[in-house]
CSV table of C-alpha atoms in Angstrom, one decimal:
chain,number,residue,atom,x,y,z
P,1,UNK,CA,0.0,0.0,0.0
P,2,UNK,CA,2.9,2.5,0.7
P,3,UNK,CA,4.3,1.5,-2.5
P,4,UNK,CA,1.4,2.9,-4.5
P,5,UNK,CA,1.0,6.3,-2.3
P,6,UNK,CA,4.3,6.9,-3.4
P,7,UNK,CA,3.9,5.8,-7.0
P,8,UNK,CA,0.9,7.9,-7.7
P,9,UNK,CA,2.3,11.0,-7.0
P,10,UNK,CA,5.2,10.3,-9.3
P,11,UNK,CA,2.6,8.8,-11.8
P,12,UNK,CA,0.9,12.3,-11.5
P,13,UNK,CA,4.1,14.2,-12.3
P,14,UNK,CA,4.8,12.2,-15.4
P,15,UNK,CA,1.4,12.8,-16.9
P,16,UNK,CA,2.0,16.1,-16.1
P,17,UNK,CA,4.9,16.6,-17.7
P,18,UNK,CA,3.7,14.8,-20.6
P,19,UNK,CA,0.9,17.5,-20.8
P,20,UNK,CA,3.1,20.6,-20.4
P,21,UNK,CA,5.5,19.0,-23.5
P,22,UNK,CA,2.5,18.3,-25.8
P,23,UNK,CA,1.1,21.8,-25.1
P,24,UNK,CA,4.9,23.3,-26.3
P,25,UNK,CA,4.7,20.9,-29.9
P,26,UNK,CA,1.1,21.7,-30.3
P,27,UNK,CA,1.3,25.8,-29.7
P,28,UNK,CA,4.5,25.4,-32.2
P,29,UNK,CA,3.2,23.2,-34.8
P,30,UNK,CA,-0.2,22.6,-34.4
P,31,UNK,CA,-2.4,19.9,-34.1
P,32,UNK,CA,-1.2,18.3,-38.0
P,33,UNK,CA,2.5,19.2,-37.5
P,34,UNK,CA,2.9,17.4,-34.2
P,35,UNK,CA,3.3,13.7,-33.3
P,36,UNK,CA,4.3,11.7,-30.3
P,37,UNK,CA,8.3,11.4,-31.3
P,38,UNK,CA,8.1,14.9,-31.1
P,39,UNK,CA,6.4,15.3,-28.0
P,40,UNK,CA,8.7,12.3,-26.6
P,41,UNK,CA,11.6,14.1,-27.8
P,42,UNK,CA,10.6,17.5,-26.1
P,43,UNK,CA,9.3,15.4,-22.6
P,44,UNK,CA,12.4,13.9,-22.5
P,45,UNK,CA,10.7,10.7,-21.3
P,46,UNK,CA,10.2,7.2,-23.4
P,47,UNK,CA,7.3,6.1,-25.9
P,48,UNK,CA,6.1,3.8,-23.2
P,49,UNK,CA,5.5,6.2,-20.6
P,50,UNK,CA,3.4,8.4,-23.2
P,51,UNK,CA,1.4,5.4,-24.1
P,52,UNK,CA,0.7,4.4,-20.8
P,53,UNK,CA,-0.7,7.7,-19.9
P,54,UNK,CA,-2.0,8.7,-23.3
P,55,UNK,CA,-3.3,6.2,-26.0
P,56,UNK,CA,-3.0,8.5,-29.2
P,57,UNK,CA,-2.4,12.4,-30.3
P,58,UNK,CA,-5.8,13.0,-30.2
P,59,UNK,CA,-5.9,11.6,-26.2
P,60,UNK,CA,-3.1,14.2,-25.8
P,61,UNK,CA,-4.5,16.5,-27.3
P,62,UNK,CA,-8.2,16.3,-25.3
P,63,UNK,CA,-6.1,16.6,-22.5
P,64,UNK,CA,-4.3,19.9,-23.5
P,65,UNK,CA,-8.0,21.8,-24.5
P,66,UNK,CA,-9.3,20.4,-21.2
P,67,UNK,CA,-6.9,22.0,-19.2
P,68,UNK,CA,-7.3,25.4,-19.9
P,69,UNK,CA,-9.4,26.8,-17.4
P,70,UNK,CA,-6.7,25.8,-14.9
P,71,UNK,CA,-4.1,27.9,-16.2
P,72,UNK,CA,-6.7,30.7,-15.3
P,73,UNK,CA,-9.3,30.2,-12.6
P,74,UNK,CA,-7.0,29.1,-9.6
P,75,UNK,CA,-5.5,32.9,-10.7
P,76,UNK,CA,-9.2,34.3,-9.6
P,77,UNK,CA,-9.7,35.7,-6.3
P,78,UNK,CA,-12.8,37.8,-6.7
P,79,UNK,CA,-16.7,36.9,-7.1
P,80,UNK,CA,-19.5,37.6,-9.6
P,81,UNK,CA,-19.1,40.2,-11.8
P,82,UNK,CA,-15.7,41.1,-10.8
P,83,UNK,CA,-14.5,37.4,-11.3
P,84,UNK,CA,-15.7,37.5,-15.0
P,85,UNK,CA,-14.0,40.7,-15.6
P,86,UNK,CA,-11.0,39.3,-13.6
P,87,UNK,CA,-11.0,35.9,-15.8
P,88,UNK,CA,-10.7,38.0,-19.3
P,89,UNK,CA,-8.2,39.6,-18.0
P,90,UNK,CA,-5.8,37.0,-16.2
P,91,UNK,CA,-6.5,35.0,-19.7
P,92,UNK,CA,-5.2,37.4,-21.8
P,93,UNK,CA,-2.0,37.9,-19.9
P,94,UNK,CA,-1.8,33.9,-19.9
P,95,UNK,CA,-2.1,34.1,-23.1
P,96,UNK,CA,1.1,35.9,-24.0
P,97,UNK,CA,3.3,33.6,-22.0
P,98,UNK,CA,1.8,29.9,-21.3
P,99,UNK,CA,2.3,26.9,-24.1
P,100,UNK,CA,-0.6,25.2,-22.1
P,101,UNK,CA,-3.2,27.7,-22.7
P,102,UNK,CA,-2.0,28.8,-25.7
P,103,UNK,CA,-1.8,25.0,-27.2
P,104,UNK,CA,-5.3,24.7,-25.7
P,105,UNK,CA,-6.7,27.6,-28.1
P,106,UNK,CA,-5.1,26.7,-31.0
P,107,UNK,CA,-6.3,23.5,-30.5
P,108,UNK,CA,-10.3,24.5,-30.1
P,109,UNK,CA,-9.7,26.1,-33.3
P,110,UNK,CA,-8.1,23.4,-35.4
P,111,UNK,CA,-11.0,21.1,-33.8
P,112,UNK,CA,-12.2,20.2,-37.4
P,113,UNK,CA,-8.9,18.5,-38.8
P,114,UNK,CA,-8.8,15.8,-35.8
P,115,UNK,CA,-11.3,14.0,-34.0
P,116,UNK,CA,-11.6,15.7,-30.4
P,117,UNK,CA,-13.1,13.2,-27.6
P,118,UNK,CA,-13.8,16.3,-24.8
P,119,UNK,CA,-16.7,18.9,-25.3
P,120,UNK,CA,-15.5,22.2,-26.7
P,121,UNK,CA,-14.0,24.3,-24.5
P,122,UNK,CA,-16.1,27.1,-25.2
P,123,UNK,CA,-19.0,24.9,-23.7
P,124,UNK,CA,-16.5,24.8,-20.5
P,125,UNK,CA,-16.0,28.9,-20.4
P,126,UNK,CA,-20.0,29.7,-21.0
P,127,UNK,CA,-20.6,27.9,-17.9
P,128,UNK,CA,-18.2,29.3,-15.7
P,129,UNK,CA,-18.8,32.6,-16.7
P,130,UNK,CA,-22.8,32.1,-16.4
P,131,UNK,CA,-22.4,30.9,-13.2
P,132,UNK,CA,-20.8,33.6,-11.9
P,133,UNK,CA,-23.3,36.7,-14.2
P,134,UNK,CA,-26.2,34.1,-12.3
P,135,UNK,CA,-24.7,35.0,-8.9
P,136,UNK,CA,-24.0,38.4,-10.1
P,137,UNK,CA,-27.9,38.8,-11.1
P,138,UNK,CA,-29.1,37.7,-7.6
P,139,UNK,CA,-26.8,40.7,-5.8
P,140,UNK,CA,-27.9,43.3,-8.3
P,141,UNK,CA,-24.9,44.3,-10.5
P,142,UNK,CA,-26.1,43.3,-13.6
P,143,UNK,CA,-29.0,46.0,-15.1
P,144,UNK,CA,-32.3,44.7,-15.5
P,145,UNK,CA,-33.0,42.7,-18.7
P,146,UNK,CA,-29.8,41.5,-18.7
P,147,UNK,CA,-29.6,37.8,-19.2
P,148,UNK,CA,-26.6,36.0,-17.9
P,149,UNK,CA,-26.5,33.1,-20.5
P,150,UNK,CA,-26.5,35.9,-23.5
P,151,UNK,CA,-23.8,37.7,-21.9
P,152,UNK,CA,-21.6,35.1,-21.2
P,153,UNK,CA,-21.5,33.9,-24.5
P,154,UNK,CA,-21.1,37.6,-25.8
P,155,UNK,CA,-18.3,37.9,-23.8
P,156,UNK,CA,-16.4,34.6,-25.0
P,157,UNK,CA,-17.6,35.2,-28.6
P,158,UNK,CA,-16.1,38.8,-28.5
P,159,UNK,CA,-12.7,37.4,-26.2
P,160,UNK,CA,-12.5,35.1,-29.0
P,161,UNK,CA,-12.5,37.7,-31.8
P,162,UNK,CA,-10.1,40.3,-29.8
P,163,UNK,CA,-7.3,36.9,-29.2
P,164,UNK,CA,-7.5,36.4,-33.2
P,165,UNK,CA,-7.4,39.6,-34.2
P,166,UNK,CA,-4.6,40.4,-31.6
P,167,UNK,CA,-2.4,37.3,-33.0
P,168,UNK,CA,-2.5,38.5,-36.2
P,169,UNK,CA,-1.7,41.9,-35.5
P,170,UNK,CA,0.7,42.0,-32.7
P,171,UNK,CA,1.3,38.7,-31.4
P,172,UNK,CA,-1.0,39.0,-29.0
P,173,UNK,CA,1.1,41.5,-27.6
P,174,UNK,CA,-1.9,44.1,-27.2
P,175,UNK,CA,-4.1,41.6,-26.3
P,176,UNK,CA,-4.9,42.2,-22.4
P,177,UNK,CA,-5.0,45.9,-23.5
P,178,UNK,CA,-7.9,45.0,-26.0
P,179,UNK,CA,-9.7,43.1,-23.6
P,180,UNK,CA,-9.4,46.0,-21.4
P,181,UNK,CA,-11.2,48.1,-23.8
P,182,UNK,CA,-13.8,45.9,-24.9
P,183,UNK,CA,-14.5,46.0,-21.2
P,184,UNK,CA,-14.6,49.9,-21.1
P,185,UNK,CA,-17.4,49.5,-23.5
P,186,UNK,CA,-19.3,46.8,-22.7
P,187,UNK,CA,-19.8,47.5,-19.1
P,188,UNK,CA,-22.0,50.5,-19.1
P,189,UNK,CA,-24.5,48.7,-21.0
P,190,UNK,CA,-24.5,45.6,-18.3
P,191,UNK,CA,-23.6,46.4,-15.2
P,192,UNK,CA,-25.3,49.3,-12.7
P,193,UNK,CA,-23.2,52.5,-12.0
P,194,UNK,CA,-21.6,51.8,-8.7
P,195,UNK,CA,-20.4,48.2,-10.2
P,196,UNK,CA,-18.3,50.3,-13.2
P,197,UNK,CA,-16.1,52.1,-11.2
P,198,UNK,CA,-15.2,49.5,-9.0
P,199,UNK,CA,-14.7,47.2,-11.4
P,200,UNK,CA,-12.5,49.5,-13.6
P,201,UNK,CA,-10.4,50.3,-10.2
P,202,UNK,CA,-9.4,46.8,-9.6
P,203,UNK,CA,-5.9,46.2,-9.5
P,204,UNK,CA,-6.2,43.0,-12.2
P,205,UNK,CA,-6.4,45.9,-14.7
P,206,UNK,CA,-2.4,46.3,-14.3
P,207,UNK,CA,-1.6,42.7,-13.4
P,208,UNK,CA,1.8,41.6,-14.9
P,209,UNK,CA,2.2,38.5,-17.2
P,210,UNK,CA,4.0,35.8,-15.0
């Protein structure tokens, strides 16, 4: 029994490992361009290991999309309408210095040239976020009419949009400053006056990429 407390943990590291090297190859090559020599090669570990975690690319690759939220929401310390705002944010930073959640978008958007296993990740983000507009309804800092569902799929449809167009552009190098501004906009139609300026005084508005 003491044998396998101490193998899991170590079992645990490997995958991870495994996961953080497939997320480098994928957010370099992409989804076609990869393959699990490369991914070997980058781990550092053996075939076998990969296969015992991982039966295929695609397995990896499930795995990678399914862990972005991770790479944002243990970030989050604030609640309701603040923690949407906050998420946006902290994402966008992320986004400009972590293979894992990097890998993980180009991934959801090269969904249509593998076969994916996991629900879309944009299924994953709606939730969250209309979780957290539901709770932000019920303490009154959303305006009335607005629905939380809608808006949270606003919000990742026009996240999505901003990340594309700031890869393009800038390599994403403008991208947290985008988001910012999309905020600056969108809030007055959402949120009630005294939520505006204490959202747009947080101090996640000048949090530094780590």
């Amino acid at each position: 029994m003491a044998t396998r407390r101490v193998k899991q943990p170590r079992a645990l590291r490997t995958r991870e490992s495994i996961v953080q090297a497939a997320a480098q190859v994928f957010d370099e090559l992409g989804y076609s361009g990869s393959s699990i020599a490369k991914i070997v090669e980058r781990c550092g570990t053996t075939p076998g290991a990969v296969y015992f975690h991982f039966k295929s690319k695609e397995a990896l690759a499930d795995a990678v999309m399914e862990a972005q939220s991770r790479t944002v929401l243990p970030r989050l310390e604030s609640q309701r309408l603040q923690r949407v705002v906050d998420a946006t944010i902290v994402w966008a930073h992320q986004l400009q210095t972590d293979p894992l959640l990097r890998a993980g978008v180009r991934l959801t958007s090269e969904r249509g040239t593998y076969q994916a296993h996991v629900g879309s990740p944009y299924e994953t983000w709606v939730s969250i976020l209309e979780n957290d507009l539901d709770e932000a309804q019920r303490a009154g800092e959303l305006q009335p009419g607005v629905e939380p569902r809608e808006l949270a799929e606003f919000i990742l449809e026009a996240c999505t949009g901003i990340q594309m167009y700031a890869a393009a552009t800038t390599r994403r190098n403008d991208l947290p400053v985008l988001v910012e501004r999309m905020w600056r906009y969108l809030l007055p139609g959402v949120a009630v006056p005294a939520m505006i300026t204490q959202v747009l005084t947080r101090s996640t508005w000048t949090l530094e990429p780590t």
